[in-house]
PDB file of C-alpha atoms in Angstrom:
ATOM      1  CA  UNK A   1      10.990  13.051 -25.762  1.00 48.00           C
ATOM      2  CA  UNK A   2      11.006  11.341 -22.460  1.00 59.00           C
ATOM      3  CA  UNK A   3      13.341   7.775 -22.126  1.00 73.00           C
ATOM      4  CA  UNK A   4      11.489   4.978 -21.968  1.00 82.00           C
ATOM      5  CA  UNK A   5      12.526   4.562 -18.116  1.00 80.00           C
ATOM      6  CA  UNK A   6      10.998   7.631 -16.795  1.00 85.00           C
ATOM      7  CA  UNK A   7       7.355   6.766 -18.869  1.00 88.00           C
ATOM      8  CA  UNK A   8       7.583   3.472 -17.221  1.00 90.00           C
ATOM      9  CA  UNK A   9       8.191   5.036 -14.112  1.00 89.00           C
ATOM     10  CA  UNK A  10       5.767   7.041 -14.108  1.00 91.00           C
ATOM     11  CA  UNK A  11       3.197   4.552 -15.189  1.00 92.00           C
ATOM     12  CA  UNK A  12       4.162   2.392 -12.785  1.00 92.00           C
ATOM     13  CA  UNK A  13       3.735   5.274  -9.581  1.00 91.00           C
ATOM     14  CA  UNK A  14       0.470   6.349 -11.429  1.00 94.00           C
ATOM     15  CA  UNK A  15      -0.552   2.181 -11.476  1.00 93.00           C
ATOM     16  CA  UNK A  16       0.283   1.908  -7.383  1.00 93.00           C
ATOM     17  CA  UNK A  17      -1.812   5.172  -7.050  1.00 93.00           C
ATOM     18  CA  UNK A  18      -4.725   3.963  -8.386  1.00 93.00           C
ATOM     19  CA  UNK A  19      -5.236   0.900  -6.131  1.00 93.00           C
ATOM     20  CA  UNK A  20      -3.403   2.905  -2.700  1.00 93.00           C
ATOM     21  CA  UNK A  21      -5.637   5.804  -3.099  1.00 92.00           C
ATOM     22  CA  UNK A  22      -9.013   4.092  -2.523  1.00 93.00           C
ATOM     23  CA  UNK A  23      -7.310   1.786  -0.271  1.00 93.00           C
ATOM     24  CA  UNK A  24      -5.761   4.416   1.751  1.00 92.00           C
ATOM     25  CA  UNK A  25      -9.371   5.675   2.031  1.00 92.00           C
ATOM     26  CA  UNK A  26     -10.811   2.568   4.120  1.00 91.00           C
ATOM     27  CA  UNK A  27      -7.277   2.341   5.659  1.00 88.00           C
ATOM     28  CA  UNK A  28      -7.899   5.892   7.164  1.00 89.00           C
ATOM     29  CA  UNK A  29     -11.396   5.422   8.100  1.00 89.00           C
ATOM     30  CA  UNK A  30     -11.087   2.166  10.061  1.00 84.00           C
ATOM     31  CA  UNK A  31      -7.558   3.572  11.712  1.00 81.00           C
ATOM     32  CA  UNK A  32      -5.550   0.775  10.592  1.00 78.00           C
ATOM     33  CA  UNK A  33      -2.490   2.408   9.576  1.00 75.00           C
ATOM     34  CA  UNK A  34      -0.232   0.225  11.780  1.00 74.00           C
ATOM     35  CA  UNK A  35      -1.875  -2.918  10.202  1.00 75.00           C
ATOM     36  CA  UNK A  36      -0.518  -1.404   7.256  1.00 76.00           C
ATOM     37  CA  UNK A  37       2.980  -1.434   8.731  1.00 78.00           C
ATOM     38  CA  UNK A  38       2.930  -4.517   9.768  1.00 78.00           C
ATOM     39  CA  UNK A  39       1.915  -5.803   5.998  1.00 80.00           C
ATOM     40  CA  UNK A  40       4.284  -3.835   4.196  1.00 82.00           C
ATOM     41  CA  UNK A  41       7.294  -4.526   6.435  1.00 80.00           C
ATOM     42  CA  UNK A  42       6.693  -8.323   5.882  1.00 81.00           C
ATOM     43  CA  UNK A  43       7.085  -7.542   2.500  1.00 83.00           C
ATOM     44  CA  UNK A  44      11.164  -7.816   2.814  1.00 82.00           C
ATOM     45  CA  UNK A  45      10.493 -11.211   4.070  1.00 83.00           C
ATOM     46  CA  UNK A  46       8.937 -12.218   0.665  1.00 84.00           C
ATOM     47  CA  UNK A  47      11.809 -10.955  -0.993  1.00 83.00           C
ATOM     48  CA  UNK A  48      13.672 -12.999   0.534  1.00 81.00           C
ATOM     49  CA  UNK A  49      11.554 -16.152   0.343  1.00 82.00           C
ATOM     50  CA  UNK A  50      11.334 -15.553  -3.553  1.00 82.00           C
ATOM     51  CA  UNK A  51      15.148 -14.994  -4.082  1.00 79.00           C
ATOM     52  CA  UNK A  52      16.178 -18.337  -2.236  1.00 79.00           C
ATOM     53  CA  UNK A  53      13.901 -20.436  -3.872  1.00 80.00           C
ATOM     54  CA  UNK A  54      13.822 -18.407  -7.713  1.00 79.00           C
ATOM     55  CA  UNK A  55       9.759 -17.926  -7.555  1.00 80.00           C
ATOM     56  CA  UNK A  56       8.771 -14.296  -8.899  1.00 82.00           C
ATOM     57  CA  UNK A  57       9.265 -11.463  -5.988  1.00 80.00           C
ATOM     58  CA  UNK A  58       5.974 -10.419  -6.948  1.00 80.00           C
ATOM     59  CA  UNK A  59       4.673 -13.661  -6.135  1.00 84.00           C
ATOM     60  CA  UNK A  60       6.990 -14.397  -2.967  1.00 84.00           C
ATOM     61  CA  UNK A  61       5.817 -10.600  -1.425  1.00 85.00           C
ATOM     62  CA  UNK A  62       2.425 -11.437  -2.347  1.00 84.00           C
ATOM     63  CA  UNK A  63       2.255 -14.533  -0.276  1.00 86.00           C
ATOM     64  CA  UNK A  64       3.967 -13.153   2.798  1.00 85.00           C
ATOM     65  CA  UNK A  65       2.004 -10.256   2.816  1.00 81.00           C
ATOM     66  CA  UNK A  66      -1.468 -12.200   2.533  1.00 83.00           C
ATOM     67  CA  UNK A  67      -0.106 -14.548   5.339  1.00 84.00           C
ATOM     68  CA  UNK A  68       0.557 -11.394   7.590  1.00 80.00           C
ATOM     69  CA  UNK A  69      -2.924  -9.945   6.784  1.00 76.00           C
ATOM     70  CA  UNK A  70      -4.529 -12.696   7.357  1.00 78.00           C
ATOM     71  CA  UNK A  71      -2.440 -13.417  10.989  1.00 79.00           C
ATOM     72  CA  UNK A  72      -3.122  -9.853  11.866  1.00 73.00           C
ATOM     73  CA  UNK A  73      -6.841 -10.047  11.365  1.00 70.00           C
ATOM     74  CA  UNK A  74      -7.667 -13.337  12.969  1.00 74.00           C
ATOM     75  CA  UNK A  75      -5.540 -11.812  15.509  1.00 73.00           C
ATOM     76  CA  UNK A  76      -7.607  -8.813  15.724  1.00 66.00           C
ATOM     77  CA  UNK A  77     -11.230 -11.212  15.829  1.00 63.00           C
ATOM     78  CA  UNK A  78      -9.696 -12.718  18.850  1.00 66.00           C
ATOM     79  CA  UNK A  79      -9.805  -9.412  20.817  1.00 61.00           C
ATOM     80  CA  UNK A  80      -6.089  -9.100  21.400  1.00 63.00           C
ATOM     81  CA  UNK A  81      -4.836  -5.549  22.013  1.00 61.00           C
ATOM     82  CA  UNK A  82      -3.750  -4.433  18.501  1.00 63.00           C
ATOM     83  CA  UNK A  83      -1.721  -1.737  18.874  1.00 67.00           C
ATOM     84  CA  UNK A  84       0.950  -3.494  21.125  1.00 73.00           C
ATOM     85  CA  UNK A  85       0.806  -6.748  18.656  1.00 74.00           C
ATOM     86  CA  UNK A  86       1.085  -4.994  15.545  1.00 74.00           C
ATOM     87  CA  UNK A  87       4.301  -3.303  16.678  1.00 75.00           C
ATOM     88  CA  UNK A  88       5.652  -6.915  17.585  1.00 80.00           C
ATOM     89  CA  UNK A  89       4.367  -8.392  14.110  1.00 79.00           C
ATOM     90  CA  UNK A  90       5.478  -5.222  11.663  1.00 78.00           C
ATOM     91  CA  UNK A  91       9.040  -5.354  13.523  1.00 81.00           C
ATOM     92  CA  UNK A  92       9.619  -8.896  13.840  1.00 84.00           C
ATOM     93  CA  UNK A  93       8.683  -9.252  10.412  1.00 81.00           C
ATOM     94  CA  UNK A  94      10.884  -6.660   9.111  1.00 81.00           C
ATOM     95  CA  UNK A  95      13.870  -8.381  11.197  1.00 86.00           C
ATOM     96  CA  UNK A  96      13.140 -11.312   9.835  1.00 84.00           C
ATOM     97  CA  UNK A  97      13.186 -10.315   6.291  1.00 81.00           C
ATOM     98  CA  UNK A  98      16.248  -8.375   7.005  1.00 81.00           C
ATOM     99  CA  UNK A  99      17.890 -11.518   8.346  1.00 84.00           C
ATOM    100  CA  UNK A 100      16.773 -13.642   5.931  1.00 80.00           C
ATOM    101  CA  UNK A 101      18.620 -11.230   3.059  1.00 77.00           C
ATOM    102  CA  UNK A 102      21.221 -11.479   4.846  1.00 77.00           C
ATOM    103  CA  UNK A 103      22.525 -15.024   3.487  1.00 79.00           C
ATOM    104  CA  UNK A 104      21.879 -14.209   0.247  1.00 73.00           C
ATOM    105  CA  UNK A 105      24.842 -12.485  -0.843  1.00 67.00           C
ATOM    106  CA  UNK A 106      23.635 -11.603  -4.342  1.00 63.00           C
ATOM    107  CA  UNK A 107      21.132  -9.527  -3.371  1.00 58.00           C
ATOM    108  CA  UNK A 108      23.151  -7.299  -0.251  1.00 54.00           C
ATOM    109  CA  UNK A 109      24.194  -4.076  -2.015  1.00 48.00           C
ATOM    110  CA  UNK A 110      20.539  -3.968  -3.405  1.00 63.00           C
ATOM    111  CA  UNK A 111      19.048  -4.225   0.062  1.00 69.00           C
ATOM    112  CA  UNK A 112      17.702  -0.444  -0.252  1.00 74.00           C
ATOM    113  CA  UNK A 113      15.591  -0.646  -3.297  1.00 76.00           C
ATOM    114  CA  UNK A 114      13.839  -3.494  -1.855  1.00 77.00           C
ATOM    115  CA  UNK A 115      13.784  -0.931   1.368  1.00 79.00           C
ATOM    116  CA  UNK A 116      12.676   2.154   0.027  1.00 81.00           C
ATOM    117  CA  UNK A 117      11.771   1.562  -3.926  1.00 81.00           C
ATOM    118  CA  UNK A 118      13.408   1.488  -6.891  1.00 84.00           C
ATOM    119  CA  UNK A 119      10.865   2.649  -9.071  1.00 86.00           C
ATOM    120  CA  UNK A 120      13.341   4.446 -12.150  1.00 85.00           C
ATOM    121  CA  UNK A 121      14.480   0.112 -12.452  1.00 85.00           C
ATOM    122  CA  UNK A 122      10.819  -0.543 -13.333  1.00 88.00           C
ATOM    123  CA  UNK A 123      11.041  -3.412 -16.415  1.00 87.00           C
ATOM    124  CA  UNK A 124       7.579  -3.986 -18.801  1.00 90.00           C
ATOM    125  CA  UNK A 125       7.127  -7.266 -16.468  1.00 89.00           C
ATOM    126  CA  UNK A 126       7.142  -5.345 -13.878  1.00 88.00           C
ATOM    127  CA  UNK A 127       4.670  -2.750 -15.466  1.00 91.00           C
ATOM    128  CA  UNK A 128       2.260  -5.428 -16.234  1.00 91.00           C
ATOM    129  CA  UNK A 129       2.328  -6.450 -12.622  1.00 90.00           C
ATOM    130  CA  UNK A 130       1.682  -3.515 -10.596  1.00 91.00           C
ATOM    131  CA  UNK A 131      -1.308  -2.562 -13.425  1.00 94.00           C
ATOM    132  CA  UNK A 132      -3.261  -5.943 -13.323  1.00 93.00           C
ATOM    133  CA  UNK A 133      -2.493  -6.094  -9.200  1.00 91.00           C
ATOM    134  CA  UNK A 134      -3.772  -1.808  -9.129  1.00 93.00           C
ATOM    135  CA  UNK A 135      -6.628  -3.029 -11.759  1.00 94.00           C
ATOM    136  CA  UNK A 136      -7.673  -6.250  -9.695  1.00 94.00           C
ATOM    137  CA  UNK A 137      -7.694  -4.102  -6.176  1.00 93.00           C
ATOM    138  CA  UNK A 138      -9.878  -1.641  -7.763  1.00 94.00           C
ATOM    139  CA  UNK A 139     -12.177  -3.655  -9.059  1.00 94.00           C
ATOM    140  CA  UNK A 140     -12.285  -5.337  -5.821  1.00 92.00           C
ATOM    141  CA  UNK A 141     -13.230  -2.632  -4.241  1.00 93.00           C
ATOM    142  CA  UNK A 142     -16.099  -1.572  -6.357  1.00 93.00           C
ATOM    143  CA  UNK A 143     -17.923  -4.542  -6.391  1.00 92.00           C
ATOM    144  CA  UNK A 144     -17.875  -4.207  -2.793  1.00 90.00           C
ATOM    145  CA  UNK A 145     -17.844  -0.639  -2.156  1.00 92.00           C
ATOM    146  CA  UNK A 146     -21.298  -0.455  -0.940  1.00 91.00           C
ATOM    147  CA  UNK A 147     -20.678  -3.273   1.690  1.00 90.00           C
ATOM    148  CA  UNK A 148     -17.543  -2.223   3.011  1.00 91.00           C
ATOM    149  CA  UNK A 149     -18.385   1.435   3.330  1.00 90.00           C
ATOM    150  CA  UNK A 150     -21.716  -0.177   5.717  1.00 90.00           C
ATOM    151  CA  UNK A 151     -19.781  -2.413   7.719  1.00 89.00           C
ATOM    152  CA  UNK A 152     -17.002   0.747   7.836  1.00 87.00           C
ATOM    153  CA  UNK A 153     -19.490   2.815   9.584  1.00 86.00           C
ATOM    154  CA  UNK A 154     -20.493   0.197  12.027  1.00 83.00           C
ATOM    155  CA  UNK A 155     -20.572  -3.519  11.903  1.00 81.00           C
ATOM    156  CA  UNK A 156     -23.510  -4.188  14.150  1.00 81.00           C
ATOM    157  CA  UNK A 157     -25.328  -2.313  11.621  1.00 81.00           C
ATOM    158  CA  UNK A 158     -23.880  -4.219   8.264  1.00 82.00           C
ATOM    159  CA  UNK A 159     -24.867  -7.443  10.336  1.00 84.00           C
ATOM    160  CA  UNK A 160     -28.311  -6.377  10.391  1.00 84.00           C
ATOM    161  CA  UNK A 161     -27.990  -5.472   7.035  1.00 81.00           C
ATOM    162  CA  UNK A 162     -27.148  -9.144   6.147  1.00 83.00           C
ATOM    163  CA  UNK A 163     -23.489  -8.822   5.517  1.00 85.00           C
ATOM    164  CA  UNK A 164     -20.279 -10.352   7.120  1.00 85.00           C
ATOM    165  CA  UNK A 165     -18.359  -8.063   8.748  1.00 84.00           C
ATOM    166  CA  UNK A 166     -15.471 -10.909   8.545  1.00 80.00           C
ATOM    167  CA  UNK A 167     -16.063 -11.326   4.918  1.00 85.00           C
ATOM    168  CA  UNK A 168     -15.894  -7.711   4.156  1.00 85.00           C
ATOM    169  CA  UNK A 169     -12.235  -7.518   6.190  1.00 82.00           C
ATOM    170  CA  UNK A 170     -10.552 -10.200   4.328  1.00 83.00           C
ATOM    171  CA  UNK A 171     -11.668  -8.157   1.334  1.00 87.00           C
ATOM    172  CA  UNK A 172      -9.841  -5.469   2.565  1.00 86.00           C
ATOM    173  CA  UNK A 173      -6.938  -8.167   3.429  1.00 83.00           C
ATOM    174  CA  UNK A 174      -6.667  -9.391   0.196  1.00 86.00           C
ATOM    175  CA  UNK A 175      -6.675  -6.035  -1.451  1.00 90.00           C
ATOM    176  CA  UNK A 176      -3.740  -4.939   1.009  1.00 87.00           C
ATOM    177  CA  UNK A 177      -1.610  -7.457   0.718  1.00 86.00           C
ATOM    178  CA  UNK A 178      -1.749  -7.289  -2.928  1.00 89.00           C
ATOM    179  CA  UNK A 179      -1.577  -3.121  -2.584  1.00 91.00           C
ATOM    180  CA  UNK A 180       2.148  -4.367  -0.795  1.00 88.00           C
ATOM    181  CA  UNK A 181       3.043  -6.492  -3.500  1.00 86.00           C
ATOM    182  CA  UNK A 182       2.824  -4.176  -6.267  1.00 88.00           C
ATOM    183  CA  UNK A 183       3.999  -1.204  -4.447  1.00 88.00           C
ATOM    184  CA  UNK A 184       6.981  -2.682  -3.155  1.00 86.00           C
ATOM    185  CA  UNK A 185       9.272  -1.714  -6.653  1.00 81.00           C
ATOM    186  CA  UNK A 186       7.852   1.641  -6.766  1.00 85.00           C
ATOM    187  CA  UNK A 187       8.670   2.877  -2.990  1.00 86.00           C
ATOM    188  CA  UNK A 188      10.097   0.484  -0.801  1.00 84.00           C
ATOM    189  CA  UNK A 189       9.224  -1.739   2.441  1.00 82.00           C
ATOM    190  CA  UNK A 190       9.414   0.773   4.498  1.00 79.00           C
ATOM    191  CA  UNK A 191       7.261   3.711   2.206  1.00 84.00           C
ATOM    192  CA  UNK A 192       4.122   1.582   1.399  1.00 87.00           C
ATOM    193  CA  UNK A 193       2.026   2.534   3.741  1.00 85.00           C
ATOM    194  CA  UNK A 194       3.117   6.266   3.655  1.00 88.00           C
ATOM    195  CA  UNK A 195       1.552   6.020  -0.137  1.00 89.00           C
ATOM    196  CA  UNK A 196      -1.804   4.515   1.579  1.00 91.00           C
ATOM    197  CA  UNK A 197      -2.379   7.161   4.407  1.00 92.00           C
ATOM    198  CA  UNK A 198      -0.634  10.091   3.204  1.00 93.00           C
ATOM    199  CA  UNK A 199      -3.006  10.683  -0.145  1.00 94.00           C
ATOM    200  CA  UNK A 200      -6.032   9.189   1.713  1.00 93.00           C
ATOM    201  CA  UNK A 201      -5.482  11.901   4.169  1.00 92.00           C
ATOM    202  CA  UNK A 202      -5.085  14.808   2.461  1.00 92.00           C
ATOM    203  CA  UNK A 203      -7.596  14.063   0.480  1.00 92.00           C
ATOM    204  CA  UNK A 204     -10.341  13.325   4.032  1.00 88.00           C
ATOM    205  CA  UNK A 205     -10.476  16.942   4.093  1.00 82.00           C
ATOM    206  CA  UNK A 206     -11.117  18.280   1.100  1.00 86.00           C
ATOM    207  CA  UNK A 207     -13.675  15.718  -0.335  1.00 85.00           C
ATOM    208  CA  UNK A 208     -17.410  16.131   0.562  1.00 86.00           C
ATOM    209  CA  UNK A 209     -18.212  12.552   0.337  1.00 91.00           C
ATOM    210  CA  UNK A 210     -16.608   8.978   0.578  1.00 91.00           C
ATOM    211  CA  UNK A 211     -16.317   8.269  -3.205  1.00 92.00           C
ATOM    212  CA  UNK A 212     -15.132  12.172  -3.997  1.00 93.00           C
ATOM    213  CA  UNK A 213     -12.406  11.087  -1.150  1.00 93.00           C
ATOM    214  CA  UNK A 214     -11.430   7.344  -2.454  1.00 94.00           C
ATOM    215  CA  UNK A 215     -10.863   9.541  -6.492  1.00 94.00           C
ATOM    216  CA  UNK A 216      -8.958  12.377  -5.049  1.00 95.00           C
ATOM    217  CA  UNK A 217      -6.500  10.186  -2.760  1.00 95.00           C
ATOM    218  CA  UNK A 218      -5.807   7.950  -5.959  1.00 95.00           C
ATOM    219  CA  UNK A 219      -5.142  11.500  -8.040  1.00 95.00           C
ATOM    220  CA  UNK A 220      -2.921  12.826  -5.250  1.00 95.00           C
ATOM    221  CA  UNK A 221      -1.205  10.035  -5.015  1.00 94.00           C
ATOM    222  CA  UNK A 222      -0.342   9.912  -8.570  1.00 94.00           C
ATOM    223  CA  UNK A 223       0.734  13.607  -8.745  1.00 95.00           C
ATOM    224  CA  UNK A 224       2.768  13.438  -6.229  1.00 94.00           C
ATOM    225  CA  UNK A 225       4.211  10.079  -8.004  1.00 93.00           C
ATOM    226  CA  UNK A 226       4.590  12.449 -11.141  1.00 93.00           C
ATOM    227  CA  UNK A 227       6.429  15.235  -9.071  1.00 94.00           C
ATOM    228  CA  UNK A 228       8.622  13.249  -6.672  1.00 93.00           C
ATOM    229  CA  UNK A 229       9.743  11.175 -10.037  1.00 92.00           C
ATOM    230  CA  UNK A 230      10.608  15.495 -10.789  1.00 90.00           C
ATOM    231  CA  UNK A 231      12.290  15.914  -7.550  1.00 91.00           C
ATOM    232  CA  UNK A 232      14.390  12.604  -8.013  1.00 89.00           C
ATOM    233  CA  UNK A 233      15.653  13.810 -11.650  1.00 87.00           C
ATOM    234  CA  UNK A 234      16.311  17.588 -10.910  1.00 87.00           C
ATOM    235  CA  UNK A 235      17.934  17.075  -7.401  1.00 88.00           C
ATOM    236  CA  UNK A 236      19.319  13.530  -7.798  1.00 87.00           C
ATOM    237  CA  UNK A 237      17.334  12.699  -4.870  1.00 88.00           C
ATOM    238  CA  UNK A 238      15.952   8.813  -3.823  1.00 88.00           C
ATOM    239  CA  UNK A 239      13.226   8.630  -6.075  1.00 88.00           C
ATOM    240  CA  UNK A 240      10.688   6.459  -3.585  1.00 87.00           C
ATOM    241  CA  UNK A 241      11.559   8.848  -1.129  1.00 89.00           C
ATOM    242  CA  UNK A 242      10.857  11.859  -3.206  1.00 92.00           C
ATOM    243  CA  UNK A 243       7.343  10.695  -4.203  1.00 92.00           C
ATOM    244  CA  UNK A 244       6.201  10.384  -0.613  1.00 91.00           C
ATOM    245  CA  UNK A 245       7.795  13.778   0.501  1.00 93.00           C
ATOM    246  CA  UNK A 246       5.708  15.277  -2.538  1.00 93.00           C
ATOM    247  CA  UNK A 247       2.952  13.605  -1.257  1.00 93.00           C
ATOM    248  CA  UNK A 248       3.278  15.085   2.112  1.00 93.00           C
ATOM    249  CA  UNK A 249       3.744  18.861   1.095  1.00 93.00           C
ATOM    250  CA  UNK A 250       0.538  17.836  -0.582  1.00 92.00           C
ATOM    251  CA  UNK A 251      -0.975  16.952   2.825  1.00 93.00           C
ATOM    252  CA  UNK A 252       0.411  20.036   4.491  1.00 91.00           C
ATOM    253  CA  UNK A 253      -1.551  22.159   1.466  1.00 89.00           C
ATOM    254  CA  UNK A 254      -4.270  20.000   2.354  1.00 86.00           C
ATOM    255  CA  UNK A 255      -3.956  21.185   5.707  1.00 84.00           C
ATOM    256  CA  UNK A 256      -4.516  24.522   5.437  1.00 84.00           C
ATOM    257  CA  UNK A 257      -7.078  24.722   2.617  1.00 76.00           C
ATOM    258  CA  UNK A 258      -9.677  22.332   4.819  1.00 72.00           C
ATOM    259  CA  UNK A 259     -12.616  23.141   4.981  1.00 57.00           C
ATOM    260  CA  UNK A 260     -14.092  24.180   8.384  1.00 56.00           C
TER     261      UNK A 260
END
C-alpha cells in the first residue's frame, strides 16, 4: 500500500495538471510564456504578504498573482514593449518577494519549497485547494472555450464576432493567476510556468486539433507528475524538480515522434 503522503501527492500534481494543461495550451498559442514568469515569480511575494499578516498562502499568492496579471495586461493594452517589461516585472517581483522573506525569520530555511515546490508536504487543506482552484480554472475555460479560441486566432475577427477581446484576456488572467496559486506547493515559484508550457508543448505536436491538444497537455502533465513523484522516491531527488524534468524528456519524445 502506498502512505498516505505519496497519494496526496500525487493527487495534488494530477489536480495542478488538470487546470496547467489547458492553460498551457492558450499560454502557447498566444506566446505568453514570459507573462507566465512574471505571474508565477510574484508568487513569492504573496508568500510573504500572507506569512506577515497570518491570511492563508493560498489566499496571499492568489492576490499577488491576480494583481500582477492584471498590471501586466493593462500594461500590454497600452502598447508598451512586452518583452523588455515583463523581464523588469517577473524579476522585480521575484526580488521583492525574496526580500520581503527575508524579515521573516520563521520561514528562512523553508525558502526553497516555496522556490521550487514541496509537493511530498501536501496536507488535505491543501488538497482541497489546488482541486477546487484546478476544478474552477477548468470550468472557466469551458464555458469560454469557444470565445477564447476566436479571439486566440485573431481579435479583429472575435470583435466582429461580437466578443471582447479584453474580456476574454482577463479570463485568461484570472485563470492564471489562480493556475499560480495552486501550483505554487506542488513545484515552486520558479517551476510554474515550466508545468504550463512544457506539457502544452509537447502535446502542440502530436494533437490534430485544439481540444485533442488542451486533453493531452493536462494528461502529460499529470504523468509526468506521476513519474517525477517516481524519480524523487527512487533517486532522492527534489521532487518539483523531478516532475518538470519528466515532463521535459516527455517533450523531447514529443520531439521526435511529430508529425510532419
Amino acid at each position: 500500500m502506498f502512505d498516505d503522503f505519496l497519494i496526496r501527492a500525487a493527487l495534488a500534481g494530477i489536480g495542478v495538471s488538470l487546470a496547467a494543461g489547458p492553460l498551457g495550451a492558450f499560454v502557447v498559442w498566444r506566446r505568453m510564456a514570459y507573462f507566465g514568469d512574471a505571474t508565477s515569480h510574484a508568487a513569492i511575494l504573496g508568500v510573504a504578504l500572507a506569512l506577515a499578516t497570518d491570511l492563508p498562502v493560498g489566499l496571499g499568492t492568489l492576490a499577488v498573482a491576480l494583481a500582477m496579471a492584471i498590471t501586466v495586461a493593462a500594461l500590454a493594452g497600452r502598447g508598451w514593449a512586452m518583452d523588455t517589461t515583463l523581464g523588469v516585472l517577473a524579476h522585480s517581483a521575484l526580488a521583492f518577494g525574496l526580500v520581503a522573506v527575508s524579515f521573516l525569520p520563521t520561514v528562512r530555511t523553508d525558502l526553497s519549497a516555496w522556490l521550487f515546490g514541496d509537493i511530498l508536504a501536501v496536507s488535505l487543506p491543501d488538497l482541497a485547494f489546488i482541486w477546487s482552484g484546478a476544478l474552477l480554472v477548468v470550468a472557466l475555460l469551458i464555458w469560454r472555450w469557444q470565445a477564447l479560441l476566436t479571439t486566440t486566432i485573431n481579435e479583429d475577427l472575435a470583435a466582429a464576432s461580437g466578443l471582447n477581446p479584453a474580456r476574454e484576456r482577463l479570463v485568461l488572467t484570472l485563470a492564471l493567476a489562480l493556475t499560480v496559486a495552486v501550483a505554487l506547493k506542488v513545484v515552486g515559484a520558479l517551476l510554474i510556468a515550466s508545468l504550463l508550457i512544457i506539457p502544452a508543448a509537447a502535446a502542440r505536436g502530436l494533437a490534430r486539433n485544439p481540444e485533442s491538444m488542451a486533453i493531452l497537455a493536462a494528461t502529460i502533465g499529470a504523468a509526468a507528475s506521476l513519474v517525477g513523484l517516481g524519480l524523487s522516491l527512487g533517486l532522492d531527488t527534489p521532487a518539483g524538480p523531478s516532475i518538470v524534468t519528466a515532463a521535459a524528456l516527455t517533450f523531447a519524445a514529443s520531439a521526435i515522434l511529430r508529425r510532419p
